[in-house]
Each structure stands twice: as structure tokens, then as C-alpha cells.
CSV table of C-alpha atoms and ligand atoms in Angstrom, one decimal:
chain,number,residue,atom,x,y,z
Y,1,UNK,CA,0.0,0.0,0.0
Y,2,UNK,CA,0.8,3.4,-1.0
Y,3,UNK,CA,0.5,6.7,0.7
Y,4,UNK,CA,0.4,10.1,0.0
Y,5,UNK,CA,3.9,12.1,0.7
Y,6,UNK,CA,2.1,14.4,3.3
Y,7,UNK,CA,1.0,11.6,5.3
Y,8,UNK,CA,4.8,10.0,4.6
Y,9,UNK,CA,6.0,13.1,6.6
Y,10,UNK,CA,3.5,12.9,9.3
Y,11,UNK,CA,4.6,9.1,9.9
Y,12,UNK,CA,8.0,10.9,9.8
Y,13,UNK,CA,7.8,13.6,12.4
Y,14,UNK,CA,6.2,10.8,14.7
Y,15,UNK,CA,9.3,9.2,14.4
Y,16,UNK,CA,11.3,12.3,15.3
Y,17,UNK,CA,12.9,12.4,12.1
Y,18,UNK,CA,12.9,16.8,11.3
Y,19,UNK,CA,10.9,17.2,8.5
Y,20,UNK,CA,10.1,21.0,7.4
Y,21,UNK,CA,6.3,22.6,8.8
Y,22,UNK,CA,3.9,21.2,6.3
Y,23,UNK,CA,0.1,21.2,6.0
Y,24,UNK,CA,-1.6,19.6,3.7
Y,25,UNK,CA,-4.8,21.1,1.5
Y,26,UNK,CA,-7.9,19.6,0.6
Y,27,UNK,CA,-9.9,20.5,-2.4
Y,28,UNK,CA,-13.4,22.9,-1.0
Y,29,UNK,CA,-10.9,24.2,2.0
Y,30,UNK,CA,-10.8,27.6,2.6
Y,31,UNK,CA,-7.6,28.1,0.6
Y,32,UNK,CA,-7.5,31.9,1.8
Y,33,UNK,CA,-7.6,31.2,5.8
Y,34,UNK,CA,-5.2,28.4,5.4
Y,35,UNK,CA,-2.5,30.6,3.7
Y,36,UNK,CA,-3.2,33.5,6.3
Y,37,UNK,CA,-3.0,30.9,9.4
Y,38,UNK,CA,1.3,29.9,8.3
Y,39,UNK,CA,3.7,31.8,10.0
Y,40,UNK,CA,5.7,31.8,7.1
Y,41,UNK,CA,5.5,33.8,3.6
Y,42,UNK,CA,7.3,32.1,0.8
Y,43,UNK,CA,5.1,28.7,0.4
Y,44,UNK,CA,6.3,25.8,-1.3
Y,45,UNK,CA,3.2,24.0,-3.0
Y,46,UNK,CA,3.0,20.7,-3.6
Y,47,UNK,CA,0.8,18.0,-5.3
Y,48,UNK,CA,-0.6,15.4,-3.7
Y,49,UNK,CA,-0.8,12.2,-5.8
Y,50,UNK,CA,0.7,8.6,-6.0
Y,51,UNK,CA,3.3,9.3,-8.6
Y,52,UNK,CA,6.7,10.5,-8.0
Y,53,UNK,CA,8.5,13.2,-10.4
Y,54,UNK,CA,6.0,16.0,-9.6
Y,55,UNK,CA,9.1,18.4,-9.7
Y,56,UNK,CA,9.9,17.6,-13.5
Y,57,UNK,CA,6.1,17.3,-14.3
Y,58,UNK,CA,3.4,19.4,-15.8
Y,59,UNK,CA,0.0,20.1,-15.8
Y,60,UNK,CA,-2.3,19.1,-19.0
Y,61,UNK,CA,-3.9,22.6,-18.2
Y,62,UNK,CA,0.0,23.9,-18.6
Y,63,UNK,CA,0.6,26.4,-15.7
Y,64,UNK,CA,4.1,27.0,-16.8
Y,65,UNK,CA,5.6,24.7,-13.8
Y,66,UNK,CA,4.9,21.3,-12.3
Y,67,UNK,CA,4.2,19.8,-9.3
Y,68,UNK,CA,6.1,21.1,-6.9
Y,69,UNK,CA,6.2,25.8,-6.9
Y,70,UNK,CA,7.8,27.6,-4.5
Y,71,UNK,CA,5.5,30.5,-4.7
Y,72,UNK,CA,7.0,34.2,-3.0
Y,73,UNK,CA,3.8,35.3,-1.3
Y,74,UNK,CA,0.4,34.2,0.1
Y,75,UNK,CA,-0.9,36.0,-2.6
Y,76,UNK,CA,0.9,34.2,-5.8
Y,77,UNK,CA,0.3,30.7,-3.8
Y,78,UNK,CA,-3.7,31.4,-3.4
Y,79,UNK,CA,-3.4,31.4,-7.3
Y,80,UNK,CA,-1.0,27.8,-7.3
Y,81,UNK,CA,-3.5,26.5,-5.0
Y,82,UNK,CA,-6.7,27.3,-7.4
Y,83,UNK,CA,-4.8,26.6,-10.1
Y,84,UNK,CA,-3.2,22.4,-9.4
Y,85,UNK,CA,-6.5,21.6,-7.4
Y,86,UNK,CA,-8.2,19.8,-10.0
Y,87,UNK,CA,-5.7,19.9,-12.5
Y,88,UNK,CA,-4.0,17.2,-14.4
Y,89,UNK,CA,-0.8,16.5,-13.2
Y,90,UNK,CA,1.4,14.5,-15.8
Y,91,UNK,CA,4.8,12.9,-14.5
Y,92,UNK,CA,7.2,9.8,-15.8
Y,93,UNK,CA,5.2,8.0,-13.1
Y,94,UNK,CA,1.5,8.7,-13.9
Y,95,UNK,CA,1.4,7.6,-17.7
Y,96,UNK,CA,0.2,9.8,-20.6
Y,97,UNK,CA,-3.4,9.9,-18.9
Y,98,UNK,CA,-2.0,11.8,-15.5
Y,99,UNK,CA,-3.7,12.0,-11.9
Y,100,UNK,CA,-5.9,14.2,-11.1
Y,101,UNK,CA,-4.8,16.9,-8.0
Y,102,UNK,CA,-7.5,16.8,-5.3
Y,103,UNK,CA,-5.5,17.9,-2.8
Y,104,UNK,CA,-1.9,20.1,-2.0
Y,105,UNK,CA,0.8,19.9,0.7
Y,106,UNK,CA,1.9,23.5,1.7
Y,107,UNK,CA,5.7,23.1,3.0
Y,108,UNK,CA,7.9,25.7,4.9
Y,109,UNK,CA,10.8,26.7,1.8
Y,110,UNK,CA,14.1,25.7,2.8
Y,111,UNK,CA,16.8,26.9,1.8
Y,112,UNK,CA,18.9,24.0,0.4
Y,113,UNK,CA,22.8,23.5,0.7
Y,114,UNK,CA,23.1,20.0,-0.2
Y,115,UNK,CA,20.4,17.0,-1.6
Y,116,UNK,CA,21.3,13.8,-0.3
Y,117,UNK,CA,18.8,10.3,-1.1
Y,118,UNK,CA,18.3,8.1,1.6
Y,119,UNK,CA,16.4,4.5,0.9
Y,120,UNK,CA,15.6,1.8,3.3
Y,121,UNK,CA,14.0,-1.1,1.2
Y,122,UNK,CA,13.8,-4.6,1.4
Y,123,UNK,CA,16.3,-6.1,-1.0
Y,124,UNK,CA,14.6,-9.7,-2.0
Y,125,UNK,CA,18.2,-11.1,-3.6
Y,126,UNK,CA,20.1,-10.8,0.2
Y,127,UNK,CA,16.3,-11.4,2.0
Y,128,UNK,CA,17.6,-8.4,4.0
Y,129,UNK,CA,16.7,-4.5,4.7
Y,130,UNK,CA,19.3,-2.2,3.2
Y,131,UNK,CA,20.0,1.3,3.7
Y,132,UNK,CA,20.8,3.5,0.5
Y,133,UNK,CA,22.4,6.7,0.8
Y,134,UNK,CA,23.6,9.1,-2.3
Y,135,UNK,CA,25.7,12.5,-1.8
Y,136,UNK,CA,23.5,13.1,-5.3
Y,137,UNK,CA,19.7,13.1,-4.5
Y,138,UNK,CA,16.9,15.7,-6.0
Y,139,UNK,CA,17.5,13.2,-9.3
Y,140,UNK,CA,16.1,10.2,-10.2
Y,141,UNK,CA,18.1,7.2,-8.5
Y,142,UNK,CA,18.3,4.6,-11.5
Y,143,UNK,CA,20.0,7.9,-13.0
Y,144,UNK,CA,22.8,7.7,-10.0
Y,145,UNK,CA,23.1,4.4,-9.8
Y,146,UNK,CA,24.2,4.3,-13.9
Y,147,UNK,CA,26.5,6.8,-13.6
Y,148,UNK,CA,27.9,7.1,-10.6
Y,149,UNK,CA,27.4,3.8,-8.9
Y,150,UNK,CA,30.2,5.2,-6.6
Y,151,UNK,CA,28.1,8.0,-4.9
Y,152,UNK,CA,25.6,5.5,-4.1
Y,153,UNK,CA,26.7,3.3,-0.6
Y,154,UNK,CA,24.9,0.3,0.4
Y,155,UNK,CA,24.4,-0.9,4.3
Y,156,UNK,CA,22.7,-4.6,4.7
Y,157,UNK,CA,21.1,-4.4,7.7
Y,158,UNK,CA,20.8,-8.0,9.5
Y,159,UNK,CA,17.3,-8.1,10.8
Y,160,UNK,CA,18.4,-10.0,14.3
Y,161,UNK,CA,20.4,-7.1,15.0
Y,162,UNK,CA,19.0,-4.3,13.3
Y,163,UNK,CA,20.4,-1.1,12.1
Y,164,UNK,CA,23.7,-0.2,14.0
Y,165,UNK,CA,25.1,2.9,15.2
Y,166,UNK,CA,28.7,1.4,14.1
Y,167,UNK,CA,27.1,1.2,10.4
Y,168,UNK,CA,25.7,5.0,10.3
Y,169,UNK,CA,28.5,6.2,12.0
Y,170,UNK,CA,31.0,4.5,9.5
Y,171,UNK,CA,28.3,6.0,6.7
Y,172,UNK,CA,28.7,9.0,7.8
Y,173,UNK,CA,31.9,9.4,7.9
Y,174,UNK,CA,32.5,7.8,4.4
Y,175,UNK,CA,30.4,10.7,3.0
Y,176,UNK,CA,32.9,13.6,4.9
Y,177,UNK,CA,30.6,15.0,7.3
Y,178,UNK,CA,31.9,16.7,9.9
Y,179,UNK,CA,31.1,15.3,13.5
Y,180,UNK,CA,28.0,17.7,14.3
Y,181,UNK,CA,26.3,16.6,10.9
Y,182,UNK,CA,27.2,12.7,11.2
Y,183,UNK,CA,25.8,12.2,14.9
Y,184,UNK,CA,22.6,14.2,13.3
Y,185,UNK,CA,22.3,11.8,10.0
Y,186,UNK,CA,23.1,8.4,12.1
Y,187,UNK,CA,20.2,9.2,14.3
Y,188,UNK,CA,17.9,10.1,11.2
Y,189,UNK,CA,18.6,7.0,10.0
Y,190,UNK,CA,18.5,5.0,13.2
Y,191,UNK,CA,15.2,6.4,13.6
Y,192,UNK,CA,14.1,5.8,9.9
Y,193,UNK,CA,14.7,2.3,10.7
Y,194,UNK,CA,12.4,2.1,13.3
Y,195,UNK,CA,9.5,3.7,11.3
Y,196,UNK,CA,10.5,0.6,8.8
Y,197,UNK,CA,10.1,-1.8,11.4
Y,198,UNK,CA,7.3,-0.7,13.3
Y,199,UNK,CA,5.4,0.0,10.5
Y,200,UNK,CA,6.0,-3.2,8.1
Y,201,UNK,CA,7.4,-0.6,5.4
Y,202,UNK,CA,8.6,-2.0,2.2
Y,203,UNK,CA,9.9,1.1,1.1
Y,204,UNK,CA,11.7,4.5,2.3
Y,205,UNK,CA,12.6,6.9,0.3
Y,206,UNK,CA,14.0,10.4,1.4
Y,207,UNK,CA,14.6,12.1,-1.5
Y,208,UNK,CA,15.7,14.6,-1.3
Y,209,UNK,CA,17.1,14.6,2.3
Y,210,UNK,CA,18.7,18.2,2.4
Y,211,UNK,CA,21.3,20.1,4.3
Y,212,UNK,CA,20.2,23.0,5.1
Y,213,UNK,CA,21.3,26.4,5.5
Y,214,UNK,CA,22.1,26.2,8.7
Y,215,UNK,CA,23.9,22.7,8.3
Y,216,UNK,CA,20.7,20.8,9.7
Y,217,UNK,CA,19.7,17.8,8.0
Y,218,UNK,CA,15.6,18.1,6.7
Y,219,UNK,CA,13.4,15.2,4.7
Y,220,UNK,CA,11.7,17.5,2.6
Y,221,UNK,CA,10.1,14.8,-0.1
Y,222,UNK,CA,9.6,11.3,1.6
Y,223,UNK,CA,8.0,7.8,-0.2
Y,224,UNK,CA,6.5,5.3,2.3
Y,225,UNK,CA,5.5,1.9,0.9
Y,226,UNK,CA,3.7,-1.2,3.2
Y,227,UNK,CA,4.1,-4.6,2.9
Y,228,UNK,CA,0.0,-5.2,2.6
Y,229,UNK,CA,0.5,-8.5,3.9
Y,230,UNK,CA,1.2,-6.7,7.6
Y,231,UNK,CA,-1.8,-4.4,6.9
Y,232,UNK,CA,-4.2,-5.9,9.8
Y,233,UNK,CA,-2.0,-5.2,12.6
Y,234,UNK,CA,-1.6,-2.2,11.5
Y,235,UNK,CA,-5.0,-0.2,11.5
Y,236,UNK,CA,-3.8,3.3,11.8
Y,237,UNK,CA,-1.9,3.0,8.2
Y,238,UNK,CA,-4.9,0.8,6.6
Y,239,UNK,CA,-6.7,4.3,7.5
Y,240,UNK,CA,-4.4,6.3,5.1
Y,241,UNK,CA,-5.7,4.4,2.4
Y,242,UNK,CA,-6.7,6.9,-0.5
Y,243,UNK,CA,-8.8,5.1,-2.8
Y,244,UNK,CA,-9.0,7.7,-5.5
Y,245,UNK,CA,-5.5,7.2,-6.1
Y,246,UNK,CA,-5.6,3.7,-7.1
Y,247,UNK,CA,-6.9,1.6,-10.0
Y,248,UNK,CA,-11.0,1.6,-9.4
Y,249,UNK,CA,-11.4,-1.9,-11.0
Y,250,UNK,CA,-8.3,-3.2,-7.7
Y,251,UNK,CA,-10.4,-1.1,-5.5
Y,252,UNK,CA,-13.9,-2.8,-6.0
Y,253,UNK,CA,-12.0,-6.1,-6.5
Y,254,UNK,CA,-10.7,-5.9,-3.1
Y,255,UNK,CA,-14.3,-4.8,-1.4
Y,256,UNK,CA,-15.0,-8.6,-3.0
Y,257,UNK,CA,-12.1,-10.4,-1.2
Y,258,UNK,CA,-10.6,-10.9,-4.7
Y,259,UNK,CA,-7.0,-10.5,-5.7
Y,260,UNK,CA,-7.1,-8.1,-8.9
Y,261,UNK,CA,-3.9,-6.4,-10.4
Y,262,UNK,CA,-4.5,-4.6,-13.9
Y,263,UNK,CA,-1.7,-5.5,-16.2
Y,264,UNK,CA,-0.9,-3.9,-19.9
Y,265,UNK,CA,-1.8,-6.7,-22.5
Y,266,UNK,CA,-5.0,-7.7,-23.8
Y,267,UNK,CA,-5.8,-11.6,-22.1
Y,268,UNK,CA,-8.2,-11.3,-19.2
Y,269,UNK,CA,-7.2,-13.8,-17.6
Y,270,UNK,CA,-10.0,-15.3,-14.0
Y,271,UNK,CA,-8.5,-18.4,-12.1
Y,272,UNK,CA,-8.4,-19.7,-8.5
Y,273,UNK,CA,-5.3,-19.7,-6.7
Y,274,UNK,CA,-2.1,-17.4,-6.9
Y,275,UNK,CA,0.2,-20.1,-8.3
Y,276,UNK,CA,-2.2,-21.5,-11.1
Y,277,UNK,CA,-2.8,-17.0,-11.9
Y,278,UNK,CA,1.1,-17.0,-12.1
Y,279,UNK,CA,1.1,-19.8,-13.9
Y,280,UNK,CA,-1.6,-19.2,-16.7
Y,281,UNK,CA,0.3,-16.0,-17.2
Y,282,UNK,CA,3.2,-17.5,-17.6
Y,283,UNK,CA,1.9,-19.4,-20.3
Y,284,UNK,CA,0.2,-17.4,-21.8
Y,285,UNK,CA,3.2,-15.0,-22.6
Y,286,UNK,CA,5.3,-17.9,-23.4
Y,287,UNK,CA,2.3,-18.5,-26.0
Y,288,UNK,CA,3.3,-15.3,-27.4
Y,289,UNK,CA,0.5,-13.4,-25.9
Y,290,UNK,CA,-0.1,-10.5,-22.7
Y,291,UNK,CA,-2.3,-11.0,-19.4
Y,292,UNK,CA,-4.2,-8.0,-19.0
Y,293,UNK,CA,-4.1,-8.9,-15.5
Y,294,UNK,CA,-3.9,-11.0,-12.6
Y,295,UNK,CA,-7.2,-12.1,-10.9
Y,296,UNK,CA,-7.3,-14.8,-8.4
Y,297,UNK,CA,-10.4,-15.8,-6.9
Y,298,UNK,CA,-9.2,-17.6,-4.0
Y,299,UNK,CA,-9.8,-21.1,-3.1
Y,300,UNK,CA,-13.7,-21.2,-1.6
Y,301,UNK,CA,-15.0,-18.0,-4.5
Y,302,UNK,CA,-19.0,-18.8,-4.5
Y,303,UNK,CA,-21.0,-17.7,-7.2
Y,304,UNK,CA,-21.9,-14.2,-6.3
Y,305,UNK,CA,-17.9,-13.5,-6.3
Y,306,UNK,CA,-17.3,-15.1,-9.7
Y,307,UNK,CA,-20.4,-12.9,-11.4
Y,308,UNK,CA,-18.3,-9.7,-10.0
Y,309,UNK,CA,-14.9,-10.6,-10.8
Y,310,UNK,CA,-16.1,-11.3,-14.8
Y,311,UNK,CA,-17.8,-8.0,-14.4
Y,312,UNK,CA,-14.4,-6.6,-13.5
Y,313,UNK,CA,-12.3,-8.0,-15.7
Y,314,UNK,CA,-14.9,-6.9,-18.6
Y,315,UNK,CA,-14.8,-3.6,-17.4
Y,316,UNK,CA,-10.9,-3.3,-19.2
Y,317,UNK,CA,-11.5,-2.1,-22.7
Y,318,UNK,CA,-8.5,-3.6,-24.2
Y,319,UNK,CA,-9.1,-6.8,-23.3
Y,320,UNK,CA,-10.0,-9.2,-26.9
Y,321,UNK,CA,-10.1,-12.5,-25.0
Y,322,UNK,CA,-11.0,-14.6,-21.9
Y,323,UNK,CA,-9.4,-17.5,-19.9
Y,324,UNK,CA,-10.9,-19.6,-17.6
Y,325,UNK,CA,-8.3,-21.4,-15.4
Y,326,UNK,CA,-10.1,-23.5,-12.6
Y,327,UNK,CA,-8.9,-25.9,-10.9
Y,328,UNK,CA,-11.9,-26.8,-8.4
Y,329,UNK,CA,-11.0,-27.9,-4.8
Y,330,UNK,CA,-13.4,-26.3,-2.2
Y,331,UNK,CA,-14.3,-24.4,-5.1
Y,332,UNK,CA,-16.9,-25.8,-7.5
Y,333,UNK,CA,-16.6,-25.5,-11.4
Y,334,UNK,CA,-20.4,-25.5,-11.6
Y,335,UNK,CA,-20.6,-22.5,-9.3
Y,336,UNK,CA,-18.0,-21.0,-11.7
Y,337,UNK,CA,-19.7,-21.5,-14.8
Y,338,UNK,CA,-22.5,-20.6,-13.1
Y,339,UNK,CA,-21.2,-17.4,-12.1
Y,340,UNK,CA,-20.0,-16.3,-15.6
Y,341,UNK,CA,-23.1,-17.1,-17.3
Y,342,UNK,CA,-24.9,-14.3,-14.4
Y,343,UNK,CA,-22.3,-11.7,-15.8
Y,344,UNK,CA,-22.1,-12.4,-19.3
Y,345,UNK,CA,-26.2,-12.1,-19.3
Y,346,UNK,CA,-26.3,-8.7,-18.2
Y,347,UNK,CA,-22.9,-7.8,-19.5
Y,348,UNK,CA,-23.4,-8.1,-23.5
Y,349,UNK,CA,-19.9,-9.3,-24.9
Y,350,UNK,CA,-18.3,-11.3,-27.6
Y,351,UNK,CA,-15.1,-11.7,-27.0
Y,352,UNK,CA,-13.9,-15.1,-27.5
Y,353,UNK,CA,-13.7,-17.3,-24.2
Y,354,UNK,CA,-11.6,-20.5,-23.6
Y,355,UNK,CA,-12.1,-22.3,-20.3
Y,356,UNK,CA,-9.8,-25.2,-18.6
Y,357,UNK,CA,-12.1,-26.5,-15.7
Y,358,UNK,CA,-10.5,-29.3,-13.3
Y,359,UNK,CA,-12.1,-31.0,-10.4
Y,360,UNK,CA,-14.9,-30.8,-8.1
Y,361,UNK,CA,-18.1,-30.6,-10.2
Y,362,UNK,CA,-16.2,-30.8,-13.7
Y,363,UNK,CA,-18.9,-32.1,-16.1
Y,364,UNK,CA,-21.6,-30.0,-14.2
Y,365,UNK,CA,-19.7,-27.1,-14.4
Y,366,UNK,CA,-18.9,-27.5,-18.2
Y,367,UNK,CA,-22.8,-28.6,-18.7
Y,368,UNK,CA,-24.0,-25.3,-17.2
Y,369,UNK,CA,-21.8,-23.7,-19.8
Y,370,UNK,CA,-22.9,-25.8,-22.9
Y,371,UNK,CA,-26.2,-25.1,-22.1
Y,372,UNK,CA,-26.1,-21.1,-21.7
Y,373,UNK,CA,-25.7,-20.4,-25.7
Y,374,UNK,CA,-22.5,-18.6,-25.0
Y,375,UNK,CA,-19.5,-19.3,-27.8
Y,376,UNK,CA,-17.0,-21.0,-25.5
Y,377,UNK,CA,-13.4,-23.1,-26.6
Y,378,UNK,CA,-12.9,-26.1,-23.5
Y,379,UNK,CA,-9.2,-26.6,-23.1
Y,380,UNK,CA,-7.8,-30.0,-21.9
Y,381,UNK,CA,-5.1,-28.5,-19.5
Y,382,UNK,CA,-3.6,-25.2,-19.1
Y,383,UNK,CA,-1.0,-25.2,-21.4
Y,384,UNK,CA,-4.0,-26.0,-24.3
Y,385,UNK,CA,-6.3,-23.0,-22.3
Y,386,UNK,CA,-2.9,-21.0,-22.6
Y,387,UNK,CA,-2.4,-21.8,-26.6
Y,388,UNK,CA,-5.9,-21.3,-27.1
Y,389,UNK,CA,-6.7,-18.0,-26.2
Y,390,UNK,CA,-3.5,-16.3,-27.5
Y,391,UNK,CA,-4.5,-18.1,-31.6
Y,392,UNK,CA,-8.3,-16.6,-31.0
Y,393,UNK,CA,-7.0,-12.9,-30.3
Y,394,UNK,CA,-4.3,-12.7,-32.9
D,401,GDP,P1,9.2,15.0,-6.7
D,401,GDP,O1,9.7,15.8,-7.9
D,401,GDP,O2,7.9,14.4,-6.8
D,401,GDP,O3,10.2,14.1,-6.2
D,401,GDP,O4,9.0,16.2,-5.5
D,401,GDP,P2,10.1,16.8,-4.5
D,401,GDP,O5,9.3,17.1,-3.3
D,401,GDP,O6,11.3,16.0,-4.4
D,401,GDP,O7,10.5,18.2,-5.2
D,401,GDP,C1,11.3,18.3,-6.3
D,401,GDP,C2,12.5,19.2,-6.1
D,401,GDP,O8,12.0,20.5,-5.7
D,401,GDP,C3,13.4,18.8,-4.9
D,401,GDP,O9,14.3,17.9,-5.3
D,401,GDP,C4,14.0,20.1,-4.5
D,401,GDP,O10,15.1,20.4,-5.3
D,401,GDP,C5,12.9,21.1,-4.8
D,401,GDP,N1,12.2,21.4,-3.5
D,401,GDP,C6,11.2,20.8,-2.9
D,401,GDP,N2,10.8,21.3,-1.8
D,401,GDP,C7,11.6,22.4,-1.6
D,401,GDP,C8,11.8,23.4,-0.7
D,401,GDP,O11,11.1,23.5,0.3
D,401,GDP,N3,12.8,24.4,-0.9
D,401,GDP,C9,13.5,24.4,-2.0
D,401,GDP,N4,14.4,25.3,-2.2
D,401,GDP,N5,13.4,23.4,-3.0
D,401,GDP,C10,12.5,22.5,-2.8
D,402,MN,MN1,11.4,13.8,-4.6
């Protein structure tokens, strides 16, 4: 799960990690009273959306800067403020389409000596945390890490023992600070750390992390990412949630307990079980084809969840074909079929449909399609299903 950067900061400053003043602005606020309330002049506006790159953006309704304007007065930034709320806001992140701005983070200017990028991610080749610090940040990190790989250190952080003091200190001191400024970044991260753990982060990203003026260390832009399998213990974060941010079709998937993820490609694919999903999309490509997403239905789907998840899957336009991969255990093919035969009635389509059913209720399930009048391939096994579907949308 994904949050927004103004709630990143919040988790932040909880953590006693210094992070500038910030407030953040929702659309309908009284803009005006806001802006008069800061005890500061110069405002530094920034877009609220789930897409990094908001610096080097712009708006589809250009304004003549992206998402992120240091604006010199309360009067200039009531005008920023009208202006993003509501505009498009297109990034490398968003895609072509862009995210809509609902809402704006108003942020105490600093003045900037130095941007630094600090990371603490889970790294799945070591099975370990590490810790990512750059002496470049403000720039995109792929960037660093091609050019420079140098400027870019690495800490593994051994879970049993956590993130050491010996390890920032010896950090620190590999980038040249002097001994105010390294004591000051080893406890950021020390305390980074324990927002990771606490939390069940997967991801966080400081970047940038400045130097001030005044040779203080800030997070002025921060990226916080949760592992959603840790989600139930952790109610106060499942609360951040912003739903208008993400993918409608995942959204009502999830209010069904299934497990949808839009991909790119054009083979809708509805089967029960993670594996078996990975699987048929496996095939599929290696058919020469492209899942246009994953859906799992989960091992005990009844009927009523099966109607919704076709409905869902339908509801991408790109998609030219269907797959069916079931292999029934607690979950009966006949209650399958049964369920697609409930959408496909009150969702006209034509697309062409190939369905591998295996298991509990097999011949009922296959019968219940047979005799519903809808144009259906039966597959033997899912490498045939796979084959199938990717020769009838060529
Ligand atoms: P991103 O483009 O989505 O990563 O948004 P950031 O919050 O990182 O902002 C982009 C860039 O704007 C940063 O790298 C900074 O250089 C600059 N910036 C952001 N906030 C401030 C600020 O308070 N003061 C100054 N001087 N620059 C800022
Ligand atoms: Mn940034």
C-alpha cells in the first residue's frame, strides 16, 4: 500500500525524524484562511498524488511549472493552490493519462545546501533491509546508480540485530561529514529504521534529504510503501488508504475479497489460486500473448464473487479475449460457470472465451456452460487453455 507524501512526513515527524512545517490542502478548503494561518511567507506548494517526479512534471492545463512551486507570497500561492486543485498532473510516473490533483501539501521553503537520497528497502536477492544513501539526490536514483554507482553506498542491515550505530556512524563518515552533521544523520537513520520496522514498510525513500542552510539535516520529499500483507495489525496505516489514487477496477476487486492487479496486455485472464494465476500468465506470454491482469479468486469464491470478478475483468476495454483457469478444490466449477453465465447475461460481450475446468463438479460445471448459448473453446489442460486463447486474439 501506498501513501500520499504528506502523510509519509506525518509518519516521519512521529518518528522524530525533522521534516520542514507542512500542511496539507484539501480541495473545497478555505484556501485563503489556510495561507493566512502559516507563519511563514514564501510557500512551497506541492501535489498530492501517488506518482513521484511532480518536480519535473506538468499540468495538462499547462501552468508554466509542475508539481512542486515555491510561490513568494500568500498571494501568488492562493493562485498555485486554485490553479493544481483539479488539474491534471502528468509525470514519468502517472502515464500519458496523468492524476488528477485533489489535494496540495503546503511546505515551509528551505533553503537548500546539499540533496542527499536516503532509501531503506527490502532487497529480495540478500532477503535483508538495506539502507541507500547518495551524496547526489533531487534526481532520479536509476540515474545515480548508472552513472555514478560510486556515490551511491549500500548498508545490509541483519534483521536480528537491526540497524547499528557502528554502520551510520562509518556512513557518515565515508560521505565527509563533519562530527556535528554525522551524529545528526546516524540518528535520522536510526530512527528511519524504526519507522521501517514498526510499521512493516517495504519502502523508504527520502529524496531529497537536504542540508540546510544552517547545516541541519531536513526530509523535505519522503516515499513510504507497506508490505500489505502486515496491513491488519496495523489499522492506523490501513486508514491512510486513499482510494481515489488507485486503480478503481483493484479497488472494488478488493471490497469482493478478490485479488485483482491490472496489467498492460490484452488476455483477461480469472483463475483460482495465486500459483495456477502466475502460472496461466506464464503461459500465456510464453504463447506469445499478454495477461491484462492477474485475478485470483481464492480457493472457496461462490457464485456471487465469480459474477463480480467477470464484471471486473470486462470492465478493461482492451481486453480481446478470456481465460478460464479453474482448478476446483473447495471451489466448485459449476458454481463457476454458473457465475459467468450471471455476468455475461447482463454484460453483452463477444469476445472469445476458452475455459480449462479441473475438479470438483467438472462435467456440471462444463454442462451449465454448454447449455447457456455462449461461444465457449474447452481446453484439456492449461498449457491448451494457454495456446488457445493467445491463436483466437491474434
Ligand atoms: P518530486 O519531484 O515528486 O520528487 O518532488 P520533490 O518534493 O522531491 O520536489 C522536487 C524538487 O523540488 C526537490 O528535489 C527540491 O530540489 C525542490 N524542492 C522541494 N521542496 C523544496 C523546498 O522546500 N525548498 C527548495 N528550495 N526546494 C524544494
Ligand atoms: Mn522527490
Amino acid at each position: 500500500m501506498n501513501i500520499h507524501e504528506y502523510q509519509a512526513q506525518n509518519l516521519l515527524k512521529e518518528f522524530n525524524v525533522p521534516v520542514p512545517f507542512g500542511r496539507v490542502v484539501f480541495s473545497g478548503d478555505d484556501y485563503q484562511a489556510i495561507l493566512e494561518a502559516l507563519h511563514f511567507d514564501k510557500v512551497c506548494i506541492k501535489a498530492q498524488v501517488h506518482a513521484g517526479g511532480r518536480g519535473a512534471g506538468h499540468f495538462k492545463n499547462d501552468l508554466g511549472y509542475g508539481g512542486v512551486k515555491i510561490a513568494s507570497s500568500k498571494k501568488e500561492a492562493l493562485d498555485v493552490i486554485n490553479s493544481m486543485i483539479g488539474n491534471t498532473l502528468v509525470t514519468e510516473q502517472t502515464g500519458n493519462g496523468g492524476k488528477i490533483v485533489h489535494k496540495v501539501y503546503l511546505a515551509e521553503p528551505v533553503q537548500i545546501s546539499q540533496e542527499y537520497y536516503a532509501a531503506i528497502l527490502v532487497d529480495r536477492d540478500l532477503r535483508r533491509p538495506v539502507l541507500m544513501l547518495s551524496t547526489e539526490g533531487g534526481i532520479d536514483i536509476e540515474a545515480i546508480a548508472d552513472r555514478s554507482p560510486e556515490k551511491l553506498h549500500k548498508i545490509i542491515i541483519e534483521p536480528s540485530m537491526g540497524l547499528t550505530i557502528s554502520q551510520t556512524k562509518e556512513l557518515a563518515d565515508q560521505i565527509g561529514l563533519p562530527m556535528e552533521q554525522a551524529r545528526e544523520l546516524s540518528d535520522l537513520l536510526l530512527q528511519l529504521y524504526a519507522l521501517f520496522v514498526a510499521k512493516d514498510c517495504s519502502l523508504i525513500e527520502i529524496n531529497p534529504l537536504v542540508l540546510d542552510k544552517n547545516g541541519h539535516f531536513l526530509a523535505i520529499d519522503s516515499k513510504i510503501n507497506f508490505d500489505d500483507n502486515a496491513l491488519p495489525r496495523h489499522p492506523d496505516i490501513v486508514k491512510l488508504r486513499d482510494v481515489e489514487e488507485e486503480n478503481p477496477n483493484e479497488v472494488e476487486a478488493l471490497q469482493y475479497n478478490l485479488n485483482y492487479i491490472a496489467l498492460g496486455g490484452n488476455i483477461a485472464c480469472l483463475v483460482n489460486g495465486a500459483g495456477l494465476a502466475m502460472a496461466t500468465m506464464d503461459l500465456i506470454q510464453y504463447h506469445g500473448g499478454q495477461p491484462a491482469n492477474f485475478l485470483d479468486i481464492g480457493g472457496g469464491a461462490n457464485e456471487e464473487q465469480i459474477t463480480r470478478a467477470f464484471r471486473i475483468i470486462l470492465k478493461n476495454s482492451n481486453i480481446r479475449g478470456i481465460v478460464v483457469n479453474i482448478f476446483g478444490g473447495i471451489v466448485k466449477c459449476n458454481a463457476v460457470a454458473q457465475g459467468i453465465v450471471n455476468a455475461a447475461q447482463t454484460t453483452s460481450f463477444s469476445l472469445p472465451m476458452v475455459v480449462r475446468f479441473e475438479g470438483t463438479n467438472v462435467e456440471e460445471g462444463k454442462e451449465v456452460l454448454k447449455s447457456s448459448g455462449l461461444k465457449i473453446t474447452f481446453a484439456n489442460d492449461l498449457d491448451d487453455a494457454a495456446n488457445k486463447i493467445v491463436n483466437l486474439c491474434k
